[in-house]
PDB file of C-alpha atoms in Angstrom:
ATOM      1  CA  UNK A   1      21.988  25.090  84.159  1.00 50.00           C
ATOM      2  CA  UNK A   2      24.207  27.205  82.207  1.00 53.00           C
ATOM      3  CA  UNK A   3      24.252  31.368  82.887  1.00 67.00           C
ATOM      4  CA  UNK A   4      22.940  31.663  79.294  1.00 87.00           C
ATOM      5  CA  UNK A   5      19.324  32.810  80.545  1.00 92.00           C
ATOM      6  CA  UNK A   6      16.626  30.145  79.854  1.00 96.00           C
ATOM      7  CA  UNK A   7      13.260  31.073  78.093  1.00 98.00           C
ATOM      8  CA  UNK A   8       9.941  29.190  79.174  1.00 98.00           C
ATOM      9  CA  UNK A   9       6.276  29.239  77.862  1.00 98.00           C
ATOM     10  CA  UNK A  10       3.704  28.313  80.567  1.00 98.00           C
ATOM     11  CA  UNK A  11       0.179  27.143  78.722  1.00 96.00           C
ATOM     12  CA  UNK A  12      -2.783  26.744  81.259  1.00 94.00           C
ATOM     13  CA  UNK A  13      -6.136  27.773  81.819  1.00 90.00           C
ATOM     14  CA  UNK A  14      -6.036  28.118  85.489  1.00 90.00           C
ATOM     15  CA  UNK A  15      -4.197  31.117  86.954  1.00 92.00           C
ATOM     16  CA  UNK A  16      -3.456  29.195  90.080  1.00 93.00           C
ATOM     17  CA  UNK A  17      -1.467  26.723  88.209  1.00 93.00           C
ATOM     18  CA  UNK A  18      -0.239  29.403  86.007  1.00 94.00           C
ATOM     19  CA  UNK A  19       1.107  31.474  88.765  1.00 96.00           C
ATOM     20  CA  UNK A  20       3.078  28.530  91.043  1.00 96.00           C
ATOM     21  CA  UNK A  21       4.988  27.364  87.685  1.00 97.00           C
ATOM     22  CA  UNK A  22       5.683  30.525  86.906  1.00 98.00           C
ATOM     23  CA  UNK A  23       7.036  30.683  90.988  1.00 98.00           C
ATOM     24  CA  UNK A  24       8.970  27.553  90.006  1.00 98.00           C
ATOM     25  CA  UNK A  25      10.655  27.863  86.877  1.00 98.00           C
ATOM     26  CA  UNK A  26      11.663  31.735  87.910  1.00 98.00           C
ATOM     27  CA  UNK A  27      13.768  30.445  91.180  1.00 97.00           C
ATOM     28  CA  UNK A  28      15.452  27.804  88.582  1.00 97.00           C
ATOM     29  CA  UNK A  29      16.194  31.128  87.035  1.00 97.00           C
ATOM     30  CA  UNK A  30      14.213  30.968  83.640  1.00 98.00           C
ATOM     31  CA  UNK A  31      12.571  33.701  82.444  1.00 98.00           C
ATOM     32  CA  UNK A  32       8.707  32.892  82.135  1.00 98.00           C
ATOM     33  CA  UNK A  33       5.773  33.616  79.793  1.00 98.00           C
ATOM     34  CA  UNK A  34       2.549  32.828  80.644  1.00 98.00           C
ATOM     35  CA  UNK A  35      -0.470  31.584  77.993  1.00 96.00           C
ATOM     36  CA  UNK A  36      -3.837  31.104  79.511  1.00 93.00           C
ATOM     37  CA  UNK A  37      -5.058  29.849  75.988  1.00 91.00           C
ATOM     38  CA  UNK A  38      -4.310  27.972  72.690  1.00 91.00           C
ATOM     39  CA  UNK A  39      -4.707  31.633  70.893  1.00 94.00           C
ATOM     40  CA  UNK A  40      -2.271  32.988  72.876  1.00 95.00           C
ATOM     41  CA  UNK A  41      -0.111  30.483  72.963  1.00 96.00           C
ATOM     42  CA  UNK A  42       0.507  30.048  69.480  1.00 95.00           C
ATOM     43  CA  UNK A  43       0.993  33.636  69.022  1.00 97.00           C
ATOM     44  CA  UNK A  44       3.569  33.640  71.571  1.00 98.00           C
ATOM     45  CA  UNK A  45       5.385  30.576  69.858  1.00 97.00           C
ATOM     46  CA  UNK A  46       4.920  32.518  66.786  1.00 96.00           C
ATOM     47  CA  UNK A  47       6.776  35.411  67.756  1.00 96.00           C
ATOM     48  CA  UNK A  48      10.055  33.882  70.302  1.00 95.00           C
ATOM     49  CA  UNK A  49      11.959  30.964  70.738  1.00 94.00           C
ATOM     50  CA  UNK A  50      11.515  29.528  73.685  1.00 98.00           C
ATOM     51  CA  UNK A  51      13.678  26.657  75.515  1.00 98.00           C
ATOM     52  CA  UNK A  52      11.127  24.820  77.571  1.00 98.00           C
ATOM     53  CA  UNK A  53       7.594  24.799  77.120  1.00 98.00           C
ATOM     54  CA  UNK A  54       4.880  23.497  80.283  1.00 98.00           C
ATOM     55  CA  UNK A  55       1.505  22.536  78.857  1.00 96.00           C
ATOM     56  CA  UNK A  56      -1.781  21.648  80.385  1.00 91.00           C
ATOM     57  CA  UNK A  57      -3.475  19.139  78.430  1.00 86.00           C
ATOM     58  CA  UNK A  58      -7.370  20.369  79.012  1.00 82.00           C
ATOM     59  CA  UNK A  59      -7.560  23.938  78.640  1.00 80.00           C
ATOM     60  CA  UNK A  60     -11.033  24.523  78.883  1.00 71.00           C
ATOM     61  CA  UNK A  61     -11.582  22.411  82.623  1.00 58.00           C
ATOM     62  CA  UNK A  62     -15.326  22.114  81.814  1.00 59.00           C
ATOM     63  CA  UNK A  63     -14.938  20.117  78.444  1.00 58.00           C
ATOM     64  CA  UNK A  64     -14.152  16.398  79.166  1.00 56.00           C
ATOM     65  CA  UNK A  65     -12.525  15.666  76.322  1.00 55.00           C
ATOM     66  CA  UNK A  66     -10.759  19.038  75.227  1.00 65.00           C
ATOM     67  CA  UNK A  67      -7.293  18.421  75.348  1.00 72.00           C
ATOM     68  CA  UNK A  68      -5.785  20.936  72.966  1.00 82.00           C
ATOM     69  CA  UNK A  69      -2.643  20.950  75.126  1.00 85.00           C
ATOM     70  CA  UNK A  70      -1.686  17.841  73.976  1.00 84.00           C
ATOM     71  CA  UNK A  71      -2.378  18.670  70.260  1.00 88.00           C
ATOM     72  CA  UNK A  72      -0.322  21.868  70.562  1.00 93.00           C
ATOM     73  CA  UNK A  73       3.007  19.683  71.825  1.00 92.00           C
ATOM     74  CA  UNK A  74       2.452  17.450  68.703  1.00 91.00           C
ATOM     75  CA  UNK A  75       2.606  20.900  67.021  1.00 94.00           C
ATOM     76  CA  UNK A  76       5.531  22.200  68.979  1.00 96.00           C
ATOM     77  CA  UNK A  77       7.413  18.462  68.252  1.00 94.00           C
ATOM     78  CA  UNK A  78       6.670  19.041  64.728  1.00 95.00           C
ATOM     79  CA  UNK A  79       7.591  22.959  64.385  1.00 95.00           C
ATOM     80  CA  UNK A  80      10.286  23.502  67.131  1.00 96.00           C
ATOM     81  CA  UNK A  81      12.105  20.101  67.534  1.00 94.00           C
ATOM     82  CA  UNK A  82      14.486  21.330  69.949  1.00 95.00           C
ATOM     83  CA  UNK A  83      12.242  22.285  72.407  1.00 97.00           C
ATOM     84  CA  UNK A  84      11.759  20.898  75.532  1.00 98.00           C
ATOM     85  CA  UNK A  85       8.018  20.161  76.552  1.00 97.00           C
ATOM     86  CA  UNK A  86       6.417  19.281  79.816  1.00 96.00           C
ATOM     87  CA  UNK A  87       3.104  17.925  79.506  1.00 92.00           C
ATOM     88  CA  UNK A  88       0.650  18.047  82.599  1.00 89.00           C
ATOM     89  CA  UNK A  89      -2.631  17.096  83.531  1.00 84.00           C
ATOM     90  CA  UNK A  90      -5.390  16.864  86.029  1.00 76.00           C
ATOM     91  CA  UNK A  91      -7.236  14.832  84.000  1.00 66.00           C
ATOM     92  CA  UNK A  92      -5.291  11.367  82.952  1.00 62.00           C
ATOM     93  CA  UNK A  93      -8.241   9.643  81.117  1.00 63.00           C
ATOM     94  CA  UNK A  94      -8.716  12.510  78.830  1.00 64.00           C
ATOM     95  CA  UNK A  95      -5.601  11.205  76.733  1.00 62.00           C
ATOM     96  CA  UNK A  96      -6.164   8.080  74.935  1.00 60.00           C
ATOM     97  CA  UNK A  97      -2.818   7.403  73.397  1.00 64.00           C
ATOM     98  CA  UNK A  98      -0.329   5.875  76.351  1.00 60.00           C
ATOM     99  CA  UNK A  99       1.837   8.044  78.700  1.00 66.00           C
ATOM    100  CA  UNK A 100       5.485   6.482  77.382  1.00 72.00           C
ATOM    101  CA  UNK A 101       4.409   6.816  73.820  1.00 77.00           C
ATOM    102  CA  UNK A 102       4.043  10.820  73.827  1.00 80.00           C
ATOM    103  CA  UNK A 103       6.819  12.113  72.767  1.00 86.00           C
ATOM    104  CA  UNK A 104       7.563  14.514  75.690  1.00 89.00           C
ATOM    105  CA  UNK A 105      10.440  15.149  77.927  1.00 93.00           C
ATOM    106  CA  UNK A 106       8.113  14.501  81.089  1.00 92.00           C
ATOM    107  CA  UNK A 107       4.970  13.822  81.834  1.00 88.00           C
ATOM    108  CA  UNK A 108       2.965  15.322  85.389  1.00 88.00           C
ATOM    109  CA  UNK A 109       0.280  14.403  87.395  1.00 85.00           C
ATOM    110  CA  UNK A 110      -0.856  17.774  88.587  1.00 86.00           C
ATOM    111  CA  UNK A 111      -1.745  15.620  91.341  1.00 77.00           C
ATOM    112  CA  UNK A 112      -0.881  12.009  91.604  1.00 65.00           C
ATOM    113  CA  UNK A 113      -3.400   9.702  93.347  1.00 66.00           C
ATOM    114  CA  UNK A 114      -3.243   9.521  97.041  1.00 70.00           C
ATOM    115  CA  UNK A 115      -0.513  12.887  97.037  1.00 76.00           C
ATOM    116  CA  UNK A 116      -0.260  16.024  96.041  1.00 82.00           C
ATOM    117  CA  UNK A 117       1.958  18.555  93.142  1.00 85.00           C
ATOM    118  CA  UNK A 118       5.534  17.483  94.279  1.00 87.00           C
ATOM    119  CA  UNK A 119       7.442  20.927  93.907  1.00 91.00           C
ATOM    120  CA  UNK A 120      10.975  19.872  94.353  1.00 93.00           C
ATOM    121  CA  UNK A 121      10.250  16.929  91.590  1.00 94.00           C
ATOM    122  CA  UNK A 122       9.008  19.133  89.310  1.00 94.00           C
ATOM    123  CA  UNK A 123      11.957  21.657  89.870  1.00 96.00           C
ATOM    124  CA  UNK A 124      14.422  18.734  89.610  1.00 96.00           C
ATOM    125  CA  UNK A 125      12.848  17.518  86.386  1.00 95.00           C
ATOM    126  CA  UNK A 126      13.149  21.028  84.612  1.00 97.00           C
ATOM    127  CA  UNK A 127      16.843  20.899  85.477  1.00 96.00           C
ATOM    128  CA  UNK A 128      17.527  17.772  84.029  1.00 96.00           C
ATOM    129  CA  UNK A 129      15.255  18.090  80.761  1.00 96.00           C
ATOM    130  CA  UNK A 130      17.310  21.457  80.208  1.00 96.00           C
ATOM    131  CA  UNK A 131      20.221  19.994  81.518  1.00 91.00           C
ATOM    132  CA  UNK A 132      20.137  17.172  78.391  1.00 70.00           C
TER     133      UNK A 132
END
């Protein structure tokens, strides 16, 4: 990546999930925000200009079919074309409309069937969507 410093916004619910992208995007030396809601998110969106932006799709884990992640990178696509998005999710089947068709720079399994969150991928992926 270039020495120009990198800004990222983190969106999830979960402060476990919150706290190891954080881990991972600092040591690929971005500077990192962290939203735990929509609210916050937005305000945070409202107020800097950030390169890359990591979304959960389900923010509220208890609500099957809650995905406001996803509808906040259709608003980030929309609003802030140039920035990068990585969508993730726990939950696959809560998004109806298929993976390739999102328009996203990568989409995660937070953990894919039969493994487990693949840190080096997901470092290597943020290099090359801020890379392009």
């Amino acid at each position: 990546m270039s020495s120009k410093t990198k800004y990222a916004l983190v969106l999830d619910d979960m402060d476990n999930w919150c706290r190891m992208i954080k881990m991972l995007l600092e040591e690929e030396g971005l500077d990192v925000s962290l939203a735990k809601n929509l609210r916050e998110a937005e305000e945070m969106l409202d107020e800097f200009a950030f390169d890359l932006a990591v979304l959960d799709v389900r923010l509220v884990s208890e609500e099957q079919f809650n995905v406001e992640g996803l509808g906040l990178m259709y608003e980030i696509k929309e609003r802030y074309p140039n920035m990068k998005t990585i969508l993730m999710t726990g939950h696959p089947e809560s998004i109806k409309t298929p993976v390739d068709r999102l328009p996203v720079d990568k989409f995660i399994l937070k953990v894919p069937e039969g493994s487990s969150f693949q840190f080096k991928d997901f470092q290597q992926n943020v290099r090359k969507i801020l890379r392009d």
